[in-house]
Amino acid sequence: MALASFPRSGNTWLRYLIEGAAGVFTGSVYFDERIYNSGHYGEARNYSDGTTLLQKTHHRAIFKRITRNFSLKWRIRYIRNNKFNGRAVLLIRNPFEAILSYYNFQSTKTHTGAINETYIPIDDFEQFAYRAITRWYEIIEDWLIYGSEVHVVFYEDLVDHPIQVVTHLLRELGLQLDPKRVDCLRKFTTGIL
């Protein structure tokens, strides 16, 4: 099952909460050494080997040359392939916040660094934001239209009520929760990244 989101929408944090509450690793269709080194050991697993509960994906929202040419046909096939079969947790964050955070990430190349917002080149940001809002909308629309089992989580709800949101999600996914794990997670809701 995919854990689909636009970049910088809280995917890694939700993975942390899920792993803490469920005691099961989550994976990724990518490999990010920084995420692996922060304790997400499922990051190093092959996302299709069945050893992880959810697999992080940003669909085609990562800004790379190759993703420019990914057609609707590619996007539908990606969602419905034999690895995801249209199944996903779709994490949605306010587009303004997600896009600004992604621009910050692209500019600093770090998960925690920050740019000085007073010095953002306007033309550069305008081009970035235009492409980003298209991709933000596309990932949501694609999964809702072409997915077969999609569980929606809103980042802002996760911020306000992390334990309630993750326990509700895990119950929807049919997992038994260990109350001791959930109690521990209440004390450590933020993670490392």
Backbone as CSV, one residue per row, in Angstrom:
resi,resn,N_x,N_y,N_z,CA_x,CA_y,CA_z,C_x,C_y,C_z
1,MET,0.852,-1.172,0.000,0.000,0.000,0.000,0.899,1.236,0.000
2,ALA,0.546,2.197,-0.832,1.334,3.424,-0.923,1.023,4.357,0.241
3,LEU,2.003,5.153,0.613,1.806,6.312,1.477,2.139,7.498,0.586
4,ALA,1.121,8.015,-0.093,1.304,9.002,-1.145,1.094,10.415,-0.617
5,SER,1.983,11.314,-1.030,1.833,12.716,-0.659,2.694,13.575,-1.559
6,PHE,2.341,14.839,-1.617,3.226,15.828,-2.225,4.421,15.964,-1.286
7,PRO,5.645,16.193,-1.809,6.804,16.336,-0.929,6.587,17.397,0.146
8,ARG,7.116,17.139,1.312,7.096,18.053,2.452,5.693,18.205,3.048
9,SER,4.913,17.139,2.940,3.558,17.154,3.493,3.454,16.354,4.784
10,GLY,4.574,15.935,5.349,4.545,15.203,6.609,4.647,13.699,6.461
11,ASN,5.053,13.217,5.303,5.137,11.795,5.026,6.070,11.085,6.017
12,THR,7.255,11.623,6.219,8.227,10.983,7.121,7.724,11.005,8.562
13,TRP,7.096,12.093,8.957,6.548,12.168,10.312,5.431,11.150,10.503
14,LEU,4.534,11.036,9.512,3.469,10.046,9.614,4.057,8.638,9.667
15,ARG,5.110,8.398,8.916,5.780,7.093,8.982,6.292,6.831,10.396
16,TYR,6.902,7.839,11.014,7.403,7.718,12.385,6.256,7.333,13.334
17,LEU,5.133,8.030,13.229,3.999,7.763,14.107,3.431,6.361,13.871
18,ILE,3.323,5.966,12.619,2.810,4.630,12.291,3.736,3.553,12.836
19,GLU,5.030,3.718,12.618,5.992,2.728,13.107,5.961,2.646,14.630
20,GLY,5.844,3.791,15.277,5.791,3.804,16.733,4.534,3.134,17.269
21,ALA,3.407,3.415,16.657,2.138,2.863,17.140,1.961,1.396,16.762
22,ALA,2.389,1.030,15.552,2.141,-0.331,15.064,3.301,-1.286,15.320
23,GLY,4.517,-0.749,15.456,5.673,-1.618,15.624,6.079,-2.319,14.343
24,VAL,5.685,-1.754,13.206,5.987,-2.328,11.899,6.672,-1.259,11.049
25,PHE,7.715,-1.657,10.317,8.420,-0.700,9.459,7.561,-0.240,8.299
26,THR,7.836,0.976,7.867,7.310,1.488,6.607,8.485,1.610,5.656
27,GLY,8.200,1.607,4.368,9.267,1.682,3.381,9.108,2.885,2.468
28,SER,9.809,2.822,1.354,9.812,3.939,0.422,10.185,3.435,-0.963
29,VAL,9.637,4.072,-1.984,10.052,3.737,-3.339,11.395,4.401,-3.657
30,TYR,11.857,5.266,-2.771,13.152,5.936,-2.905,14.078,5.378,-1.820
31,PHE,15.293,5.836,-1.800,16.154,5.563,-0.648,16.799,6.879,-0.260
32,ASP,16.512,7.341,0.944,17.094,8.571,1.473,17.930,8.185,2.689
33,GLU,19.229,8.307,2.542,20.137,7.892,3.610,19.877,8.640,4.914
34,ARG,19.509,9.916,4.821,19.231,10.692,6.042,18.023,10.131,6.775
35,ILE,17.016,9.714,6.030,15.832,9.136,6.666,16.183,7.774,7.272
36,TYR,16.954,6.984,6.570,17.412,5.697,7.096,18.211,5.903,8.388
37,ASN,19.135,6.853,8.373,19.986,7.108,9.543,19.214,7.670,10.732
38,SER,18.013,8.186,10.492,17.199,8.695,11.600,16.384,7.587,12.265
39,GLY,16.513,6.359,11.761,15.840,5.226,12.394,14.736,4.583,11.587
40,HIS,14.500,5.054,10.392,13.498,4.431,9.519,14.175,3.327,8.720
41,TYR,14.371,2.187,9.359,15.150,1.116,8.751,14.434,0.438,7.588
42,GLY,13.131,0.592,7.496,12.395,0.091,6.345,12.755,0.849,5.077
43,GLU,13.379,1.999,5.212,13.817,2.804,4.069,14.759,2.007,3.169
44,ALA,15.542,1.111,3.759,16.534,0.346,2.992,15.961,-0.920,2.358
45,ARG,14.722,-1.245,2.694,14.100,-2.439,2.134,13.607,-2.140,0.718
46,ASN,13.518,-3.184,-0.089,12.891,-3.037,-1.399,11.405,-2.815,-1.148
47,TYR,10.863,-1.736,-1.686,9.480,-1.374,-1.356,8.455,-2.418,-1.781
48,SER,8.841,-3.333,-2.647,7.874,-4.322,-3.118,8.090,-5.712,-2.520
49,ASP,8.947,-5.841,-1.496,9.228,-7.185,-0.976,8.269,-7.648,0.121
50,GLY,7.316,-6.811,0.504,6.302,-7.224,1.469,6.706,-7.125,2.926
51,THR,7.855,-6.522,3.228,8.311,-6.447,4.619,7.932,-5.139,5.304
52,THR,7.309,-4.227,4.566,6.938,-2.936,5.145,5.440,-2.709,4.970
53,LEU,4.863,-1.982,5.902,3.424,-1.751,5.918,2.967,-0.806,4.812
54,LEU,3.631,0.313,4.676,3.303,1.323,3.670,4.584,1.731,2.963
55,GLN,4.457,2.174,1.722,5.621,2.597,0.943,5.461,4.061,0.533
56,LYS,6.358,4.881,1.027,6.328,6.310,0.699,6.517,6.517,-0.798
57,THR,5.650,7.353,-1.369,5.804,7.758,-2.751,5.276,9.179,-2.908
58,HIS,5.909,9.910,-3.798,5.429,11.244,-4.144,4.897,11.248,-5.570
59,HIS,4.559,10.019,-6.065,3.950,9.882,-7.391,4.925,10.473,-8.410
60,ARG,4.594,11.529,-9.083,5.551,12.174,-9.976,5.836,13.609,-9.532
61,ALA,5.591,13.906,-8.264,5.746,15.265,-7.757,7.189,15.660,-7.490
62,ILE,8.116,14.716,-7.441,9.530,15.056,-7.294,9.961,15.738,-8.585
63,PHE,10.596,16.870,-8.467,10.983,17.639,-9.653,12.287,17.108,-10.231
64,LYS,12.146,16.154,-11.132,13.285,15.602,-11.865,12.943,15.625,-13.335
65,ARG,13.943,15.678,-14.152,13.740,15.762,-15.596,12.846,14.630,-16.109
66,ILE,13.072,13.423,-15.629,12.337,12.271,-16.134,10.835,12.369,-15.864
67,THR,10.437,12.968,-14.726,9.016,12.999,-14.384,8.214,13.962,-15.252
68,ARG,8.878,14.859,-15.960,8.167,15.798,-16.834,7.362,15.073,-17.905
69,ASN,7.859,13.946,-18.350,7.238,13.227,-19.461,6.325,12.091,-19.015
70,PHE,6.060,11.975,-17.730,5.179,10.920,-17.255,3.740,11.327,-17.545
71,SER,3.108,10.600,-18.432,1.764,10.913,-18.906,0.711,10.429,-17.910
72,LEU,-0.530,10.766,-18.211,-1.641,10.256,-17.415,-1.649,8.728,-17.452
73,LYS,-1.355,8.150,-18.593,-1.304,6.694,-18.719,-0.267,6.117,-17.736
74,TRP,0.900,6.731,-17.643,1.927,6.282,-16.693,1.411,6.395,-15.266
75,ARG,0.768,7.545,-14.953,0.290,7.785,-13.590,-0.768,6.754,-13.185
76,ILE,-1.680,6.433,-14.084,-2.711,5.431,-13.788,-2.072,4.064,-13.577
77,ARG,-1.154,3.705,-14.453,-0.466,2.412,-14.325,0.301,2.342,-13.001
78,TYR,0.922,3.452,-12.606,1.685,3.501,-11.347,0.764,3.233,-10.153
79,ILE,-0.402,3.819,-10.149,-1.359,3.641,-9.055,-1.927,2.232,-9.033
80,ARG,-2.248,1.705,-10.202,-2.936,0.421,-10.285,-2.002,-0.773,-10.458
81,ASN,-0.690,-0.551,-10.427,0.243,-1.657,-10.657,0.083,-2.751,-9.604
82,ASN,0.777,-3.854,-9.796,0.624,-4.979,-8.875,1.299,-4.748,-7.528
83,LYS,1.991,-3.642,-7.353,2.590,-3.345,-6.050,1.612,-2.581,-5.156
84,PHE,0.868,-1.634,-5.732,-0.079,-0.841,-4.947,-1.532,-1.267,-5.173
85,ASN,-1.851,-1.761,-6.345,-3.222,-2.170,-6.674,-4.251,-1.103,-6.314
86,GLY,-3.878,0.149,-6.457,-4.800,1.247,-6.184,-4.996,1.555,-4.719
87,ARG,-4.198,0.930,-3.843,-4.357,1.099,-2.397,-3.355,2.116,-1.870
88,ALA,-3.868,3.071,-1.061,-2.976,4.105,-0.537,-3.540,4.777,0.699
89,VAL,-2.623,5.302,1.472,-2.929,6.342,2.443,-2.476,7.614,1.746
90,LEU,-3.381,8.551,1.575,-3.094,9.804,0.880,-3.011,10.905,1.914
91,LEU,-1.819,11.450,2.080,-1.573,12.506,3.059,-1.623,13.852,2.347
92,ILE,-2.505,14.739,2.797,-2.717,16.028,2.141,-2.399,17.162,3.107
93,ARG,-1.551,18.084,2.647,-1.210,19.277,3.423,-1.655,20.514,2.649
94,ASN,-2.003,21.558,3.367,-2.337,22.840,2.754,-1.304,23.139,1.666
95,PRO,-1.738,23.424,0.429,-0.776,23.583,-0.668,0.212,24.726,-0.464
96,PHE,-0.210,25.823,0.126,0.705,26.931,0.347,1.870,26.492,1.226
97,GLU,1.550,25.851,2.340,2.590,25.402,3.278,3.458,24.306,2.661
98,ALA,2.841,23.349,1.980,3.600,22.249,1.381,4.551,22.760,0.305
99,ILE,4.071,23.656,-0.547,4.899,24.168,-1.643,6.033,25.029,-1.113
100,LEU,5.756,25.877,-0.152,6.818,26.693,0.435,7.864,25.807,1.122
101,SER,7.415,24.770,1.817,8.338,23.852,2.470,9.169,23.084,1.444
102,TYR,8.547,22.675,0.346,9.282,21.955,-0.705,10.298,22.875,-1.374
103,TYR,9.932,24.123,-1.593,10.876,25.090,-2.156,12.070,25.255,-1.206
104,ASN,11.785,25.339,0.074,12.840,25.440,1.084,13.760,24.219,1.011
105,PHE,13.171,23.028,0.923,13.946,21.792,0.832,14.812,21.788,-0.430
106,GLN,14.212,22.161,-1.559,14.965,22.197,-2.819,16.113,23.205,-2.742
107,SER,15.907,24.297,-2.037,16.921,25.351,-1.949,18.051,25.002,-0.991
108,THR,17.718,24.309,0.109,18.739,24.012,1.124,19.299,22.598,1.014
109,LYS,18.580,21.715,0.319,18.961,20.296,0.183,19.038,19.587,1.537
110,THR,18.268,20.078,2.517,18.220,19.437,3.825,16.768,19.330,4.283
111,HIS,16.522,18.414,5.218,15.178,18.257,5.769,14.880,19.305,6.837
112,THR,15.909,19.910,7.409,15.694,20.826,8.529,16.224,22.240,8.289
113,GLY,16.961,22.474,7.211,17.504,23.807,6.934,16.412,24.785,6.532
114,ALA,16.725,26.065,6.631,15.735,27.088,6.282,16.380,28.181,5.439
115,ILE,15.647,28.628,4.430,16.113,29.745,3.622,15.594,31.040,4.243
116,ASN,16.247,32.125,3.909,15.782,33.428,4.338,14.696,33.859,3.357
117,GLU,13.462,33.875,3.799,12.328,34.126,2.910,12.344,35.517,2.291
118,THR,13.065,36.463,2.876,13.111,37.814,2.297,13.980,37.867,1.054
119,TYR,14.767,36.813,0.812,15.662,36.797,-0.344,15.291,35.752,-1.389
120,ILE,14.050,35.318,-1.401,13.606,34.349,-2.402,13.497,35.070,-3.744
121,PRO,14.175,34.579,-4.777,14.029,35.179,-6.113,12.590,34.979,-6.619
122,ILE,11.874,36.060,-6.837,10.456,36.002,-7.176,10.201,35.193,-8.444
123,ASP,10.947,35.440,-9.521,10.721,34.711,-10.770,10.940,33.217,-10.584
124,ASP,11.998,32.873,-9.870,12.311,31.468,-9.604,11.177,30.823,-8.805
125,PHE,10.720,31.497,-7.767,9.662,30.934,-6.935,8.348,30.839,-7.698
126,GLU,8.025,31.830,-8.530,6.792,31.777,-9.318,6.756,30.550,-10.221
127,GLN,7.858,30.292,-10.914,7.922,29.116,-11.787,7.794,27.829,-10.983
128,PHE,8.503,27.797,-9.862,8.448,26.635,-8.980,7.020,26.415,-8.480
129,ALA,6.382,27.479,-7.996,5.047,27.378,-7.411,4.010,26.950,-8.456
130,TYR,4.129,27.454,-9.666,3.181,27.078,-10.712,3.273,25.579,-11.001
131,ARG,4.484,25.087,-11.155,4.657,23.653,-11.413,4.222,22.841,-10.188
132,ALA,4.538,23.339,-8.995,4.228,22.610,-7.767,2.726,22.496,-7.526
133,ILE,1.973,23.553,-7.756,0.532,23.470,-7.489,-0.127,22.493,-8.451
134,THR,0.380,22.433,-9.667,-0.141,21.466,-10.626,0.114,20.044,-10.131
135,ARG,1.325,19.792,-9.649,1.670,18.451,-9.162,0.962,18.135,-7.843
136,TRP,0.795,19.151,-6.981,0.080,18.942,-5.711,-1.343,18.461,-6.006
137,TYR,-2.012,19.163,-6.900,-3.384,18.811,-7.256,-3.429,17.448,-7.952
138,GLU,-2.489,17.219,-8.836,-2.462,15.990,-9.628,-2.368,14.737,-8.761
139,ILE,-1.496,14.749,-7.760,-1.328,13.551,-6.933,-2.612,13.234,-6.174
140,ILE,-3.289,14.260,-5.709,-4.539,14.047,-4.980,-5.622,13.552,-5.931
141,GLU,-5.786,14.255,-7.032,-6.811,13.869,-8.007,-6.571,12.458,-8.542
142,ASP,-5.342,12.156,-8.914,-5.037,10.837,-9.471,-5.384,9.716,-8.502
143,TRP,-4.954,9.835,-7.247,-5.217,8.756,-6.301,-6.706,8.646,-5.984
144,LEU,-7.406,9.783,-5.887,-8.833,9.711,-5.580,-9.645,9.151,-6.748
145,ILE,-9.250,9.458,-7.967,-9.989,8.975,-9.129,-9.595,7.548,-9.505
146,TYR,-8.297,7.258,-9.529,-7.822,5.978,-10.060,-7.480,4.953,-8.979
147,GLY,-7.445,5.379,-7.727,-7.202,4.437,-6.643,-8.454,3.640,-6.328
148,SER,-8.275,2.494,-5.703,-9.425,1.646,-5.367,-9.718,1.631,-3.872
149,GLU,-8.711,1.846,-3.053,-8.872,1.903,-1.591,-7.935,3.001,-1.097
150,VAL,-8.479,4.172,-0.860,-7.657,5.325,-0.487,-8.142,5.875,0.850
151,HIS,-7.241,5.936,1.809,-7.510,6.490,3.134,-6.865,7.882,3.177
152,VAL,-7.657,8.908,3.405,-7.160,10.280,3.382,-6.820,10.733,4.802
153,VAL,-5.628,11.326,4.945,-5.189,11.932,6.198,-4.798,13.372,5.878
154,PHE,-5.296,14.306,6.672,-4.927,15.707,6.491,-3.811,16.061,7.471
155,TYR,-2.756,16.650,6.944,-1.597,17.021,7.746,-2.004,17.898,8.930
156,GLU,-2.885,18.846,8.697,-3.287,19.767,9.762,-3.986,19.027,10.901
157,ASP,-4.762,17.983,10.585,-5.363,17.150,11.632,-4.277,16.380,12.379
158,LEU,-3.274,15.931,11.651,-2.159,15.213,12.257,-1.409,16.112,13.244
159,VAL,-1.226,17.372,12.884,-0.562,18.332,13.773,-1.381,18.522,15.053
160,ASP,-2.696,18.682,14.896,-3.561,18.943,16.052,-3.796,17.720,16.926
161,HIS,-3.890,16.543,16.311,-4.251,15.321,17.054,-3.474,14.115,16.526
162,PRO,-2.152,14.081,16.695,-1.359,13.011,16.072,-1.738,11.604,16.524
163,ILE,-1.981,11.408,17.791,-2.276,10.064,18.287,-3.641,9.592,17.789
164,GLN,-4.637,10.471,17.852,-5.973,10.093,17.406,-5.975,9.771,15.915
165,VAL,-5.287,10.582,15.126,-5.279,10.364,13.678,-4.589,9.046,13.337
166,VAL,-3.417,8.792,13.931,-2.683,7.575,13.571,-3.390,6.324,14.097
167,THR,-3.978,6.378,15.282,-4.681,5.192,15.773,-5.929,4.918,14.935
168,HIS,-6.638,5.963,14.531,-7.801,5.781,13.653,-7.369,5.165,12.319
169,LEU,-6.287,5.678,11.756,-5.788,5.156,10.484,-5.417,3.681,10.604
170,LEU,-4.676,3.341,11.636,-4.240,1.954,11.793,-5.426,1.012,12.006
171,ARG,-6.444,1.482,12.692,-7.658,0.655,12.837,-8.342,0.468,11.488
172,GLU,-8.388,1.549,10.679,-8.967,1.431,9.331,-8.202,0.417,8.489
173,LEU,-6.888,0.329,8.733,-6.057,-0.606,7.983,-6.127,-2.023,8.559
174,GLY,-6.880,-2.184,9.641,-7.100,-3.510,10.213,-6.010,-3.994,11.150
175,LEU,-5.242,-3.073,11.723,-4.154,-3.464,12.626,-4.593,-3.399,14.083
176,GLN,-4.142,-4.361,14.862,-4.359,-4.349,16.300,-3.331,-3.414,16.931
177,LEU,-3.763,-2.585,17.845,-2.851,-1.640,18.489,-2.478,-2.118,19.877
178,ASP,-1.216,-1.956,20.205,-0.715,-2.264,21.537,-0.819,-0.978,22.360
179,PRO,-1.657,-0.967,23.404,-1.836,0.257,24.200,-0.524,0.794,24.789
180,LYS,0.428,-0.077,25.101,1.710,0.387,25.649,2.502,1.158,24.600
181,ARG,2.466,0.710,23.365,3.155,1.427,22.287,2.515,2.798,22.086
182,VAL,1.194,2.838,22.088,0.477,4.101,21.887,0.770,5.061,23.042
183,ASP,0.782,4.558,24.278,1.104,5.411,25.426,2.517,5.972,25.320
184,CYS,3.457,5.156,24.877,4.841,5.614,24.684,4.882,6.690,23.604
185,LEU,4.165,6.466,22.524,4.153,7.414,21.422,3.587,8.768,21.842
186,ARG,2.639,8.771,22.786,2.071,10.041,23.281,3.165,10.946,23.847
187,LYS,4.199,10.340,24.403,5.300,11.119,25.012,6.320,11.586,23.983
188,PHE,6.349,10.929,22.824,7.365,11.222,21.814,6.720,11.312,20.434
189,THR,5.947,12.355,20.213,5.185,12.448,18.964,5.939,13.103,17.817
190,THR,7.089,13.719,18.067,7.692,14.523,16.998,8.684,13.797,16.112
191,GLY,9.360,12.773,16.575,10.359,12.104,15.753,11.651,12.917,15.677
192,ILE,12.554,12.491,14.788,13.871,13.126,14.681,13.924,14.161,13.570
193,LEU,13.334,13.852,12.402,13.395,14.781,11.270,12.260,15.769,11.299
